[in-house]
mmCIF file of C-alpha atoms and ligand atoms in Angstrom:
data_model
loop_
_atom_site.group_PDB
_atom_site.id
_atom_site.type_symbol
_atom_site.label_atom_id
_atom_site.label_comp_id
_atom_site.label_asym_id
_atom_site.label_seq_id
_atom_site.Cartn_x
_atom_site.Cartn_y
_atom_site.Cartn_z
ATOM 1 C CA MET A 1 -47.785 -8.209 28.869
ATOM 2 C CA ALA A 2 -47.788 -10.373 32.016
ATOM 3 C CA ALA A 3 -47.484 -9.034 35.205
ATOM 4 C CA PRO A 4 -44.155 -9.984 36.927
ATOM 5 C CA THR A 5 -44.032 -12.095 39.935
ATOM 6 C CA SER A 6 -41.778 -11.708 42.772
ATOM 7 C CA SER A 7 -39.889 -15.072 41.864
ATOM 8 C CA HIS A 8 -38.351 -12.811 39.955
ATOM 9 C CA PHE A 9 -36.511 -10.993 42.778
ATOM 10 C CA ALA A 10 -34.453 -13.965 44.513
ATOM 11 C CA LEU A 11 -32.125 -12.844 47.335
ATOM 12 C CA PRO A 12 -28.608 -12.898 46.551
ATOM 13 C CA GLY A 13 -26.241 -15.735 47.568
ATOM 14 C CA TRP A 14 -29.129 -17.520 48.975
ATOM 15 C CA LYS A 15 -30.386 -21.166 48.171
ATOM 16 C CA PRO A 16 -32.791 -23.161 50.298
ATOM 17 C CA GLY A 17 -31.180 -26.042 52.135
ATOM 18 C CA SER A 18 -30.609 -28.191 55.103
ATOM 19 C CA ARG A 19 -29.948 -26.433 58.456
ATOM 20 C CA SER A 20 -28.589 -27.782 61.544
ATOM 21 C CA GLY A 21 -29.587 -27.350 65.129
ATOM 22 C CA LEU A 22 -33.067 -26.451 66.588
ATOM 23 C CA ALA A 23 -35.660 -25.647 64.264
ATOM 24 C CA ARG A 24 -36.059 -21.589 63.978
ATOM 25 C CA ARG A 25 -38.168 -19.090 62.155
ATOM 26 C CA GLY A 26 -35.912 -16.430 60.473
ATOM 27 C CA LEU A 27 -36.300 -13.168 61.842
ATOM 28 C CA MET A 28 -36.299 -9.708 59.880
ATOM 29 C CA LEU A 29 -33.736 -6.774 61.098
ATOM 30 C CA VAL A 30 -34.976 -3.528 60.011
ATOM 31 C CA LEU A 31 -31.657 -1.200 59.895
ATOM 32 C CA SER A 32 -32.994 2.406 59.302
ATOM 33 C CA SER A 33 -31.122 5.692 59.631
ATOM 34 C CA PRO A 34 -30.956 9.119 57.980
ATOM 35 C CA SER A 35 -28.677 8.988 54.644
ATOM 36 C CA GLY A 36 -24.820 9.122 55.371
ATOM 37 C CA ALA A 37 -25.155 7.718 58.939
ATOM 38 C CA GLY A 38 -23.249 4.655 57.872
ATOM 39 C CA LYS A 39 -25.942 1.933 57.254
ATOM 40 C CA THR A 40 -24.700 0.682 54.174
ATOM 41 C CA THR A 41 -21.308 -0.050 55.482
ATOM 42 C CA LEU A 42 -22.670 -1.489 58.559
ATOM 43 C CA SER A 43 -24.858 -3.838 56.887
ATOM 44 C CA ARG A 44 -22.324 -5.190 54.371
ATOM 45 C CA ARG A 45 -19.710 -5.597 57.686
ATOM 46 C CA LEU A 46 -22.817 -7.726 59.240
ATOM 47 C CA LEU A 47 -23.335 -10.033 56.093
ATOM 48 C CA ALA A 48 -19.648 -10.432 55.395
ATOM 49 C CA ALA A 49 -19.275 -11.475 59.083
ATOM 50 C CA ASP A 50 -22.530 -13.835 59.440
ATOM 51 C CA ASP A 51 -23.684 -16.268 56.571
ATOM 52 C CA ARG A 52 -27.212 -16.708 58.554
ATOM 53 C CA ILE A 53 -28.373 -13.551 57.332
ATOM 54 C CA THR A 54 -29.342 -12.238 53.804
ATOM 55 C CA MET A 55 -30.012 -8.809 52.532
ATOM 56 C CA SER A 56 -33.704 -8.004 51.123
ATOM 57 C CA VAL A 57 -32.868 -6.650 47.654
ATOM 58 C CA SER A 58 -35.664 -3.578 47.465
ATOM 59 C CA VAL A 59 -37.304 -2.529 44.130
ATOM 60 C CA THR A 60 -37.032 0.718 42.826
ATOM 61 C CA THR A 61 -38.082 3.189 40.245
ATOM 62 C CA ARG A 62 -34.790 5.445 41.225
ATOM 63 C CA PRO A 63 -31.986 5.085 38.426
ATOM 64 C CA PRO A 64 -28.885 3.361 39.507
ATOM 65 C CA ARG A 65 -26.078 5.093 40.885
ATOM 66 C CA PRO A 66 -22.478 4.685 39.292
ATOM 67 C CA GLY A 67 -21.385 0.977 40.591
ATOM 68 C CA GLU A 68 -24.675 0.016 41.465
ATOM 69 C CA GLN A 69 -25.720 -3.400 40.069
ATOM 70 C CA ASP A 70 -29.315 -4.525 39.080
ATOM 71 C CA GLY A 71 -30.332 -7.401 41.519
ATOM 72 C CA LYS A 72 -27.687 -6.930 43.775
ATOM 73 C CA ASP A 73 -28.006 -3.381 45.172
ATOM 74 C CA TYR A 74 -31.883 -3.108 43.873
ATOM 75 C CA PHE A 75 -34.073 -4.525 41.357
ATOM 76 C CA PHE A 76 -34.342 -1.195 38.990
ATOM 77 C CA VAL A 77 -37.703 -1.055 37.680
ATOM 78 C CA SER A 78 -40.073 1.054 35.500
ATOM 79 C CA PRO A 79 -43.022 3.087 37.561
ATOM 80 C CA GLU A 80 -45.250 0.814 35.543
ATOM 81 C CA ARG A 81 -43.606 -2.504 36.547
ATOM 82 C CA PHE A 82 -43.509 -1.063 40.221
ATOM 83 C CA ALA A 83 -47.167 -0.205 40.113
ATOM 84 C CA ALA A 84 -47.946 -4.109 38.717
ATOM 85 C CA LEU A 85 -46.059 -5.478 41.682
ATOM 86 C CA ARG A 86 -47.671 -3.219 44.005
ATOM 87 C CA ASP A 87 -51.208 -3.682 42.890
ATOM 88 C CA ASN A 88 -50.561 -7.645 42.806
ATOM 89 C CA GLY A 89 -49.763 -7.724 46.317
ATOM 90 C CA GLU A 90 -46.212 -8.666 45.810
ATOM 91 C CA LEU A 91 -44.512 -6.026 48.049
ATOM 92 C CA LEU A 92 -44.503 -6.592 51.741
ATOM 93 C CA GLU A 93 -44.125 -2.746 51.951
ATOM 94 C CA HIS A 94 -43.684 0.328 49.876
ATOM 95 C CA ALA A 95 -42.919 3.939 50.125
ATOM 96 C CA THR A 96 -42.001 6.941 48.328
ATOM 97 C CA VAL A 97 -38.564 8.587 49.405
ATOM 98 C CA PHE A 98 -37.120 11.499 47.610
ATOM 99 C CA GLY A 99 -39.583 11.356 45.014
ATOM 100 C CA ASN A 100 -38.972 7.472 44.097
ATOM 101 C CA LEU A 101 -40.656 4.440 44.411
ATOM 102 C CA TYR A 102 -39.169 1.650 46.605
ATOM 103 C CA GLY A 103 -40.416 -1.829 47.839
ATOM 104 C CA THR A 104 -39.679 -4.882 49.331
ATOM 105 C CA PRO A 105 -40.572 -8.084 47.065
ATOM 106 C CA ARG A 106 -42.645 -10.236 49.381
ATOM 107 C CA GLN A 107 -42.004 -13.697 48.211
ATOM 108 C CA ALA A 108 -38.213 -14.250 48.512
ATOM 109 C CA VAL A 109 -38.559 -12.999 52.121
ATOM 110 C CA GLU A 110 -41.315 -15.374 53.253
ATOM 111 C CA ASP A 111 -39.200 -18.211 51.601
ATOM 112 C CA ALA A 112 -36.046 -17.138 53.364
ATOM 113 C CA LEU A 113 -38.124 -16.704 56.885
ATOM 114 C CA SER A 114 -39.960 -20.061 56.734
ATOM 115 C CA ALA A 115 -36.373 -22.011 56.104
ATOM 116 C CA GLY A 116 -35.386 -20.270 59.208
ATOM 117 C CA ARG A 117 -32.900 -17.662 57.267
ATOM 118 C CA ASP A 118 -33.016 -14.102 58.985
ATOM 119 C CA VAL A 119 -33.412 -11.039 56.329
ATOM 120 C CA LEU A 120 -31.653 -7.687 56.750
ATOM 121 C CA PHE A 121 -33.575 -4.657 55.444
ATOM 122 C CA ASP A 122 -32.139 -1.198 54.455
ATOM 123 C CA ILE A 123 -35.751 0.360 54.550
ATOM 124 C CA ASP A 124 -36.869 4.212 55.852
ATOM 125 C CA TRP A 125 -39.264 4.599 58.691
ATOM 126 C CA GLN A 126 -42.487 4.535 56.697
ATOM 127 C CA GLY A 127 -41.811 1.067 55.431
ATOM 128 C CA THR A 128 -40.750 -0.156 58.810
ATOM 129 C CA GLN A 129 -44.529 1.012 60.199
ATOM 130 C CA GLN A 130 -45.723 -1.081 57.603
ATOM 131 C CA LEU A 131 -43.861 -4.416 58.577
ATOM 132 C CA ASP A 132 -44.970 -3.441 62.002
ATOM 133 C CA GLN A 133 -48.438 -3.841 61.168
ATOM 134 C CA SER A 134 -48.135 -6.929 59.243
ATOM 135 C CA ALA A 135 -45.082 -8.822 60.715
ATOM 136 C CA GLU A 136 -44.806 -7.756 64.159
ATOM 137 C CA GLN A 137 -43.442 -10.805 65.567
ATOM 138 C CA ASP A 138 -40.756 -11.653 63.140
ATOM 139 C CA LEU A 139 -39.407 -7.902 63.152
ATOM 140 C CA VAL A 140 -36.432 -6.198 65.111
ATOM 141 C CA LYS A 141 -36.075 -2.797 64.476
ATOM 142 C CA VAL A 142 -32.704 -1.039 64.892
ATOM 143 C CA PHE A 143 -32.163 2.833 63.831
ATOM 144 C CA LEU A 144 -28.495 4.225 63.510
ATOM 145 C CA LEU A 145 -27.819 7.489 64.306
ATOM 146 C CA PRO A 146 -24.816 9.629 63.422
ATOM 147 C CA PRO A 147 -22.807 10.705 66.700
ATOM 148 C CA SER A 148 -23.163 14.677 65.348
ATOM 149 C CA ALA A 149 -24.762 16.811 62.653
ATOM 150 C CA ALA A 150 -21.380 17.498 61.165
ATOM 151 C CA ASP A 151 -20.353 14.037 60.785
ATOM 152 C CA LEU A 152 -23.400 13.369 58.773
ATOM 153 C CA GLU A 153 -22.818 16.178 56.717
ATOM 154 C CA GLN A 154 -19.465 15.304 55.937
ATOM 155 C CA ARG A 155 -20.353 11.774 55.224
ATOM 156 C CA LEU A 156 -22.848 12.920 52.650
ATOM 157 C CA ARG A 157 -20.162 15.070 50.952
ATOM 158 C CA THR A 158 -17.592 12.562 50.809
ATOM 159 C CA ARG A 159 -19.880 10.094 49.221
ATOM 160 C CA ALA A 160 -19.633 12.445 46.262
ATOM 161 C CA GLN A 161 -22.312 10.284 44.446
ATOM 162 C CA ASP A 162 -25.139 12.860 44.479
ATOM 163 C CA SER A 163 -25.370 16.278 43.397
ATOM 164 C CA GLU A 164 -25.281 19.301 45.903
ATOM 165 C CA ASP A 165 -29.290 19.880 45.553
ATOM 166 C CA VAL A 166 -29.651 15.962 46.505
ATOM 167 C CA VAL A 167 -27.189 16.287 49.257
ATOM 168 C CA GLN A 168 -29.335 19.500 50.584
ATOM 169 C CA GLN A 169 -32.364 17.486 50.424
ATOM 170 C CA ARG A 170 -31.019 14.306 52.235
ATOM 171 C CA MET A 171 -29.569 17.155 54.844
ATOM 172 C CA SER A 172 -33.316 18.468 55.487
ATOM 173 C CA LYS A 173 -34.763 15.236 55.419
ATOM 174 C CA ALA A 174 -32.487 13.643 57.846
ATOM 175 C CA SER A 175 -34.224 15.512 60.840
ATOM 176 C CA ASP A 176 -37.556 14.183 60.137
ATOM 177 C CA GLU A 177 -36.226 10.812 59.561
ATOM 178 C CA ILE A 178 -34.191 10.837 62.814
ATOM 179 C CA SER A 179 -37.756 12.138 64.603
ATOM 180 C CA HIS A 180 -39.068 8.569 64.299
ATOM 181 C CA PHE A 181 -36.263 6.942 66.593
ATOM 182 C CA THR A 182 -38.982 5.983 69.261
ATOM 183 C CA GLU A 183 -40.449 3.376 66.938
ATOM 184 C CA TYR A 184 -37.383 1.187 67.094
ATOM 185 C CA ASP A 185 -36.624 -1.322 69.198
ATOM 186 C CA TYR A 186 -32.723 -0.628 69.565
ATOM 187 C CA ILE A 187 -30.415 2.459 68.996
ATOM 188 C CA LEU A 188 -27.043 2.605 67.904
ATOM 189 C CA ILE A 189 -24.899 5.642 67.712
ATOM 190 C CA ASN A 190 -22.279 5.043 64.980
ATOM 191 C CA GLN A 191 -19.133 6.480 66.450
ATOM 192 C CA ASP A 192 -17.087 3.489 65.204
ATOM 193 C CA VAL A 193 -18.211 0.702 62.931
ATOM 194 C CA ASP A 194 -16.304 -1.903 64.593
ATOM 195 C CA ASP A 195 -18.061 -0.926 67.984
ATOM 196 C CA SER A 196 -21.577 -0.818 66.038
ATOM 197 C CA LEU A 197 -20.944 -4.143 64.309
ATOM 198 C CA GLY A 198 -20.487 -5.704 67.929
ATOM 199 C CA LYS A 199 -23.284 -4.271 69.014
ATOM 200 C CA LEU A 200 -25.423 -5.427 66.213
ATOM 201 C CA THR A 201 -24.368 -8.708 66.550
ATOM 202 C CA ALA A 202 -25.202 -8.930 70.167
ATOM 203 C CA ILE A 203 -28.648 -7.851 69.315
ATOM 204 C CA LEU A 204 -29.137 -10.425 66.698
ATOM 205 C CA GLN A 205 -27.674 -13.398 68.754
ATOM 206 C CA ALA A 206 -30.162 -12.451 71.419
ATOM 207 C CA GLU A 207 -33.091 -12.001 69.211
ATOM 208 C CA ARG A 208 -32.385 -15.469 67.497
ATOM 209 C CA LEU A 209 -32.937 -17.196 70.954
ATOM 210 C CA LYS A 210 -36.481 -15.738 71.404
ATOM 211 C CA ARG A 211 -38.553 -18.325 72.726
ATOM 212 C CA ARG A 212 -41.347 -17.847 70.098
ATOM 213 C CA ARG A 213 -38.731 -18.073 67.125
ATOM 214 C CA LEU A 214 -38.045 -21.710 68.059
ATOM 215 C CA THR A 215 -40.540 -23.560 66.163
ATOM 216 C CA GLY A 216 -38.764 -26.891 66.824
ATOM 217 C CA LEU A 217 -38.551 -26.278 70.607
ATOM 218 C CA ALA A 218 -41.826 -28.273 71.805
ATOM 219 C CA SER A 219 -40.360 -31.764 70.134
ATOM 220 C CA PHE A 220 -36.940 -30.793 71.444
ATOM 221 C CA VAL A 221 -38.109 -30.536 74.654
ATOM 222 C CA LYS A 222 -40.130 -33.610 74.738
ATOM 223 C CA ASP A 223 -37.089 -35.799 73.398
ATOM 224 C CA LEU A 224 -35.035 -34.371 76.099
ATOM 225 C CA ARG A 225 -37.947 -35.113 78.802
ATOM 226 C CA ASP A 226 -38.961 -38.563 77.149
ATOM 227 C CA ALA A 227 -35.025 -39.443 77.527
ATOM 228 C CA LEU A 228 -34.740 -38.392 81.581
HETATM 229 P P1 LIG L 301 -30.983 5.111 48.489
HETATM 230 O O1 LIG L 301 -31.663 5.844 47.134
HETATM 231 O O2 LIG L 301 -30.224 6.182 48.961
HETATM 232 O O3 LIG L 301 -30.372 3.687 48.096
HETATM 233 O O4 LIG L 301 -32.073 4.775 49.533
HETATM 234 C C1 LIG L 301 -32.985 5.993 50.075
HETATM 235 C C2 LIG L 301 -34.004 5.691 51.174
HETATM 236 O O5 LIG L 301 -34.727 4.639 50.788
HETATM 237 C C3 LIG L 301 -32.872 4.927 52.412
HETATM 238 O O6 LIG L 301 -33.409 5.488 53.571
HETATM 239 C C4 LIG L 301 -33.343 3.834 52.129
HETATM 240 O O7 LIG L 301 -33.362 2.951 53.579
HETATM 241 C C5 LIG L 301 -34.676 3.540 51.708
HETATM 242 N N1 LIG L 301 -35.373 2.337 51.033
HETATM 243 C C6 LIG L 301 -34.465 1.635 50.220
HETATM 244 N N2 LIG L 301 -35.088 0.473 49.906
HETATM 245 C C7 LIG L 301 -36.368 0.537 50.513
HETATM 246 C C8 LIG L 301 -37.568 -0.241 50.307
HETATM 247 O O8 LIG L 301 -37.896 -1.367 49.928
HETATM 248 N N3 LIG L 301 -38.762 0.370 51.246
HETATM 249 C C9 LIG L 301 -38.662 1.337 51.872
HETATM 250 N N4 LIG L 301 -39.681 1.815 52.557
HETATM 251 N N5 LIG L 301 -37.771 2.307 51.782
HETATM 252 C C10 LIG L 301 -36.307 1.768 51.142
#
């Protein structure tokens, strides 16, 4: 069978199109946290509030949870297909998390960035380290912390999608994940989702204005000066 390509992994709800204003390269916003810190809710809120950012949809070998949709939450693939994508260089980064393989399809992200579209990533510290090596200039790294250990445990239990074993596993992994906080640019303590969303939006707005992302700046300033 021919090797699958990343062009199968289109980002949801986005078509290349025209944009207005100063040309800008998109940025990669990574949001990492231990499981249960509220990352999924915050990501959804950001995506609903801002139509210039798109979620990167990862490939994974983990089975779907109830309610998860292929192509929306993840692309659910076999270990063989995952290995083919990885070996063909079609993943921007990949890691093993809780015994399953996860990876970011490369092409969809690169297309979005060069079209001036921002991409949100829900990936762990291992993937973030890899993106730091390959795409440091495009990367904005945000780490979400729970306000307390009790809060994290409660959120993991009320989520109730995982077995007790998995909850225990995630609790013991949380401390390892949190130990990587120093590798991130921004830290949000997720006491209140509205407050966190406001802060995340502020980070995004400021990062969008970084001079190095404004690819059309030289000609914009030239036109400005020519007119003076
Ligand atoms: P879950 O199975 O609960 O959806 O995700 C488990 C963990 O895998 C989360 O911490 C999530 O951030 C991480 N993860 C999801 N997709 C990717 C990916 O493409 N790459 C990496 N490195 N981690 C991922």
